[in-house]
mmCIF file of C-alpha atoms in Angstrom:
data_model
loop_
_atom_site.group_PDB
_atom_site.id
_atom_site.type_symbol
_atom_site.label_atom_id
_atom_site.label_comp_id
_atom_site.label_asym_id
_atom_site.label_seq_id
_atom_site.Cartn_x
_atom_site.Cartn_y
_atom_site.Cartn_z
ATOM 1 C CA LEU A 1 0.416 -0.187 -0.377
ATOM 2 C CA GLN A 2 0.945 3.122 -0.804
ATOM 3 C CA GLN A 3 -0.169 4.865 2.497
ATOM 4 C CA PRO A 4 1.414 3.291 5.661
ATOM 5 C CA LEU A 5 -1.568 1.752 7.567
ATOM 6 C CA GLU A 6 -1.324 3.463 10.112
ATOM 7 C CA VAL A 7 -2.159 6.876 8.369
ATOM 8 C CA HIS A 8 -5.565 5.095 7.640
ATOM 9 C CA ALA A 9 -5.946 3.904 11.371
ATOM 10 C CA ARG A 10 -5.038 7.393 12.957
ATOM 11 C CA ARG A 11 -7.358 8.919 10.667
ATOM 12 C CA LEU A 12 -10.440 6.574 11.130
ATOM 13 C CA GLY A 13 -9.518 6.186 14.744
ATOM 14 C CA SER A 14 -10.031 10.056 14.859
ATOM 15 C CA TYR A 15 -13.080 10.221 12.605
ATOM 16 C CA ILE A 16 -14.346 7.944 15.507
ATOM 17 C CA ALA A 17 -13.344 9.292 18.829
ATOM 18 C CA GLU A 18 -15.028 12.442 17.164
ATOM 19 C CA MET A 19 -18.290 10.782 16.899
ATOM 20 C CA MET A 20 -17.761 9.357 20.183
ATOM 21 C CA GLY A 21 -17.379 12.930 21.310
ATOM 22 C CA ALA A 22 -13.799 13.219 22.327
ATOM 23 C CA SER A 23 -12.773 16.747 23.325
ATOM 24 C CA GLY A 24 -11.319 19.179 20.726
ATOM 25 C CA ALA A 25 -12.453 17.505 17.412
ATOM 26 C CA PRO A 26 -9.292 15.208 16.611
ATOM 27 C CA TRP A 27 -10.751 14.778 13.260
ATOM 28 C CA THR A 28 -11.596 17.683 12.008
ATOM 29 C CA THR A 29 -8.288 19.260 13.730
ATOM 30 C CA ASP A 30 -6.563 16.669 11.952
ATOM 31 C CA THR A 31 -7.866 17.198 8.532
ATOM 32 C CA ARG A 32 -7.835 20.883 8.516
ATOM 33 C CA THR A 33 -3.958 21.246 10.112
ATOM 34 C CA ASN A 34 -2.103 18.103 8.744
ATOM 35 C CA THR A 35 -0.726 18.273 5.542
ATOM 36 C CA THR A 36 2.007 15.733 6.090
ATOM 37 C CA ASP A 37 -0.686 13.134 4.739
ATOM 38 C CA ARG A 38 -1.613 15.529 2.172
ATOM 39 C CA ARG A 39 1.694 16.229 1.199
ATOM 40 C CA GLN A 40 2.379 12.398 -0.565
ATOM 41 C CA PRO A 41 0.722 12.571 -3.693
ATOM 42 C CA ILE A 42 -0.614 8.557 -4.326
ATOM 43 C CA LYS A 43 -0.136 6.721 -7.308
ATOM 44 C CA LEU A 44 -3.886 6.345 -9.300
ATOM 45 C CA ALA A 45 -3.903 2.713 -11.828
ATOM 46 C CA ASN A 46 -4.484 5.126 -14.443
ATOM 47 C CA GLY A 47 -0.416 6.713 -14.101
ATOM 48 C CA ARG A 48 -1.905 10.139 -12.563
ATOM 49 C CA THR A 49 -1.518 10.938 -8.754
ATOM 50 C CA ALA A 50 -3.715 12.322 -6.447
ATOM 51 C CA LEU A 51 -3.708 13.727 -2.933
ATOM 52 C CA ALA A 52 -6.055 12.555 -0.063
ATOM 53 C CA ALA A 53 -6.767 15.543 1.453
ATOM 54 C CA ASP A 54 -10.219 14.617 3.193
ATOM 55 C CA ARG A 55 -12.851 11.597 3.422
ATOM 56 C CA PHE A 56 -13.502 12.118 -0.018
ATOM 57 C CA SER A 57 -10.189 12.263 -2.042
ATOM 58 C CA ALA A 58 -8.783 9.383 -0.002
ATOM 59 C CA HIS A 59 -11.587 6.989 -1.119
ATOM 60 C CA HIS A 60 -11.149 8.225 -4.649
ATOM 61 C CA CYS A 61 -7.903 7.469 -3.965
ATOM 62 C CA ALA A 62 -8.909 3.960 -3.121
ATOM 63 C CA TRP A 63 -10.795 3.219 -5.594
ATOM 64 C CA HIS A 64 -8.205 4.075 -8.257
ATOM 65 C CA SER A 65 -5.456 2.721 -6.149
ATOM 66 C CA VAL A 66 -2.613 0.714 -8.010
ATOM 67 C CA ASP A 67 -3.377 -1.659 -5.241
ATOM 68 C CA ARG A 68 -6.372 -2.791 -6.687
ATOM 69 C CA PRO A 69 -7.410 -5.903 -8.822
ATOM 70 C CA ARG A 70 -7.229 -4.118 -12.088
ATOM 71 C CA GLU A 71 -11.003 -5.112 -13.080
ATOM 72 C CA LYS A 72 -11.570 -3.319 -9.913
ATOM 73 C CA VAL A 73 -10.073 0.018 -10.674
ATOM 74 C CA GLY A 74 -12.169 3.028 -10.467
ATOM 75 C CA ARG A 75 -15.162 1.079 -8.992
ATOM 76 C CA ARG A 76 -16.505 2.387 -6.032
ATOM 77 C CA PHE A 77 -16.793 -0.139 -2.489
ATOM 78 C CA LYS A 78 -19.623 -2.957 -3.364
ATOM 79 C CA LEU A 79 -20.733 -5.526 -1.121
ATOM 80 C CA ASP A 80 -17.669 -7.033 -0.579
ATOM 81 C CA ASP A 81 -15.199 -4.639 -0.034
ATOM 82 C CA CYS A 82 -17.172 -3.577 2.793
ATOM 83 C CA ARG A 83 -17.445 -7.144 3.954
ATOM 84 C CA VAL A 84 -13.974 -7.760 3.618
ATOM 85 C CA TRP A 85 -13.392 -4.191 5.080
ATOM 86 C CA MET A 86 -15.641 -5.101 8.444
ATOM 87 C CA ARG A 87 -13.518 -8.406 9.417
ATOM 88 C CA LEU A 88 -10.313 -6.713 8.938
ATOM 89 C CA LEU A 89 -11.672 -4.045 11.758
ATOM 90 C CA PHE A 90 -13.347 -5.443 13.865
ATOM 91 C CA TRP A 91 -10.053 -8.042 13.686
ATOM 92 C CA ALA A 92 -8.119 -5.693 14.867
ATOM 93 C CA VAL A 93 -10.187 -4.237 17.355
ATOM 94 C CA ARG A 94 -10.576 -7.640 18.909
ATOM 95 C CA ASP A 95 -6.481 -7.977 18.517
ATOM 96 C CA SER A 96 -6.321 -4.943 20.602
ATOM 97 C CA GLY A 97 -8.521 -6.605 23.660
ATOM 98 C CA PHE A 98 -12.048 -5.689 22.822
ATOM 99 C CA ASP A 99 -14.338 -8.047 21.933
ATOM 100 C CA GLU A 100 -18.147 -8.359 22.560
ATOM 101 C CA ARG A 101 -17.901 -8.222 26.581
ATOM 102 C CA THR A 102 -17.047 -4.431 26.071
ATOM 103 C CA ASP A 103 -18.554 -1.419 25.450
ATOM 104 C CA VAL A 104 -15.594 -0.322 22.810
ATOM 105 C CA PHE A 105 -16.480 -2.957 20.552
ATOM 106 C CA ARG A 106 -20.473 -2.976 21.189
ATOM 107 C CA TYR A 107 -20.184 0.782 20.184
ATOM 108 C CA LEU A 108 -18.222 0.129 17.452
ATOM 109 C CA GLN A 109 -20.675 -2.588 15.724
ATOM 110 C CA ARG A 110 -23.110 0.135 15.968
ATOM 111 C CA PHE A 111 -20.891 2.978 14.640
ATOM 112 C CA ILE A 112 -20.194 0.925 12.009
ATOM 113 C CA CYS A 113 -23.442 -0.634 10.782
ATOM 114 C CA HIS A 114 -24.714 2.719 10.584
ATOM 115 C CA PHE A 115 -21.594 4.387 8.012
ATOM 116 C CA ILE A 116 -21.368 1.512 6.486
ATOM 117 C CA ALA A 117 -24.266 1.772 3.938
ATOM 118 C CA ILE A 118 -22.937 5.610 3.115
ATOM 119 C CA TYR A 119 -20.316 3.119 1.051
ATOM 120 C CA GLU A 120 -23.084 0.314 0.423
ATOM 121 C CA THR A 121 -26.522 -0.251 1.164
ATOM 122 C CA THR A 122 -26.350 -3.693 1.317
ATOM 123 C CA ALA A 123 -24.040 -3.895 3.726
ATOM 124 C CA ARG A 124 -25.628 -3.195 7.313
ATOM 125 C CA PRO A 125 -26.988 -6.471 7.786
ATOM 126 C CA PHE A 126 -23.460 -7.933 7.482
ATOM 127 C CA THR A 127 -21.950 -5.901 9.924
ATOM 128 C CA LEU A 128 -22.821 -8.638 12.909
ATOM 129 C CA LEU A 129 -21.915 -11.794 10.946
ATOM 130 C CA GLU A 130 -18.826 -9.771 10.081
ATOM 131 C CA SER A 131 -18.112 -8.622 13.823
ATOM 132 C CA ARG A 132 -17.909 -11.742 14.391
ATOM 133 C CA TRP A 133 -15.788 -13.759 11.868
ATOM 134 C CA SER A 134 -12.498 -12.402 13.636
ATOM 135 C CA ALA A 135 -13.528 -14.796 16.977
ATOM 136 C CA ASP A 136 -12.485 -18.000 15.065
ATOM 137 C CA ALA A 137 -9.366 -18.964 14.746
ATOM 138 C CA ARG A 138 -9.729 -21.178 12.195
ATOM 139 C CA ASN A 139 -11.061 -17.929 10.113
ATOM 140 C CA THR A 140 -7.915 -15.585 10.952
ATOM 141 C CA ASP A 141 -5.531 -18.755 10.875
ATOM 142 C CA ALA A 142 -7.165 -19.355 6.845
ATOM 143 C CA TYR A 143 -6.664 -16.135 5.820
ATOM 144 C CA ILE A 144 -2.820 -15.549 6.737
ATOM 145 C CA SER A 145 -2.026 -18.735 5.437
ATOM 146 C CA GLY A 146 -3.452 -18.456 2.333
ATOM 147 C CA ARG A 147 -6.013 -21.951 2.564
ATOM 148 C CA ASN A 148 -8.995 -19.892 2.242
ATOM 149 C CA GLY A 149 -7.681 -17.951 -1.361
ATOM 150 C CA ALA A 150 -6.470 -21.494 -2.589
ATOM 151 C CA ALA A 151 -8.568 -20.839 -5.194
ATOM 152 C CA HIS A 152 -7.145 -17.521 -6.471
ATOM 153 C CA GLY A 153 -3.581 -18.112 -6.504
ATOM 154 C CA GLY A 154 -3.483 -19.543 -2.784
ATOM 155 C CA SER A 155 -3.537 -15.204 -1.832
ATOM 156 C CA ALA A 156 -3.166 -15.035 1.962
ATOM 157 C CA ARG A 157 -5.018 -11.676 1.583
ATOM 158 C CA PHE A 158 -8.388 -13.014 -0.388
ATOM 159 C CA MET A 159 -11.469 -13.690 1.431
ATOM 160 C CA ASP A 160 -13.191 -16.071 -1.186
ATOM 161 C CA ASP A 161 -16.081 -16.568 0.926
ATOM 162 C CA VAL A 162 -17.147 -12.852 0.508
ATOM 163 C CA VAL A 163 -15.533 -11.599 -2.415
ATOM 164 C CA ASP A 164 -17.858 -11.626 -5.637
ATOM 165 C CA VAL A 165 -20.626 -13.215 -3.609
ATOM 166 C CA PRO A 166 -23.580 -11.712 -4.969
ATOM 167 C CA PHE A 167 -26.043 -10.402 -1.968
ATOM 168 C CA ARG A 168 -28.884 -13.075 -2.630
ATOM 169 C CA VAL A 169 -26.523 -15.658 -1.654
ATOM 170 C CA ALA A 170 -24.978 -13.705 0.634
ATOM 171 C CA ILE A 171 -27.530 -12.932 2.705
ATOM 172 C CA GLU A 172 -28.166 -16.642 3.893
ATOM 173 C CA ARG A 173 -25.069 -16.507 5.423
ATOM 174 C CA VAL A 174 -26.843 -14.114 7.791
ATOM 175 C CA PRO A 175 -29.061 -15.030 10.515
ATOM 176 C CA PRO A 176 -32.706 -14.142 10.088
ATOM 177 C CA HIS A 177 -32.960 -12.292 13.255
ATOM 178 C CA GLU A 178 -29.931 -9.957 11.975
ATOM 179 C CA ARG A 179 -30.875 -9.244 8.170
ATOM 180 C CA SER A 180 -32.634 -6.003 9.274
ATOM 181 C CA LEU A 181 -31.039 -4.513 11.847
ATOM 182 C CA ASP A 182 -32.309 -1.207 12.498
ATOM 183 C CA ALA A 183 -34.520 -1.624 15.629
ATOM 184 C CA TRP A 184 -31.170 -2.653 17.151
ATOM 185 C CA LEU A 185 -29.143 0.159 15.831
ATOM 186 C CA TYR A 186 -31.318 3.088 16.432
ATOM 187 C CA ASP A 187 -33.269 1.849 20.012
ATOM 188 C CA SER A 188 -29.174 2.340 20.749
ATOM 189 C CA ALA A 189 -29.163 5.714 19.141
ATOM 190 C CA LYS A 190 -28.549 7.093 22.339
ATOM 191 C CA ILE A 191 -25.590 5.426 22.983
ATOM 192 C CA LEU A 192 -24.314 6.675 19.730
ATOM 193 C CA TRP A 193 -24.903 9.746 19.184
ATOM 194 C CA LYS A 194 -24.981 12.768 22.120
#
């Protein structure tokens, strides 16, 4: 990846902290004052470069990244992208010592459930399913070892049970009571929004 993962992690962490009510508006302040990340041009698949100056331009760079498979360059995030991202995000949170028993994890489940629909409206029902994925070491071990990407050249960074799986097939893996999360999400709105 052209930008270190720490750059994205810091931006996302600052955004979540600000949404949780952190003083000093860390994401807004960083977006206005930190020009370090935005001075580093990102190479795009079309040979051009762009700057990641805010959330939209950062996502534009991701959609057109040289790191994306050629057939997906320029494509906005779809269901499979969102599901993979949720798995990796909740794995990182779990790896940091937070799980379903903690308020932080439960807050992030609702936070992600609310905001993931901005990127792909069909992704919301998968939030709880994908948040549980990393609780099973067999899943993370298979991802790291490449066993789950055998059909795609054995890539350790491929989730063949998610990538290119259409919604009508994927939704069958979601427990029926989780297919509509609006009541669960918005009945708890007072927890999310101050």
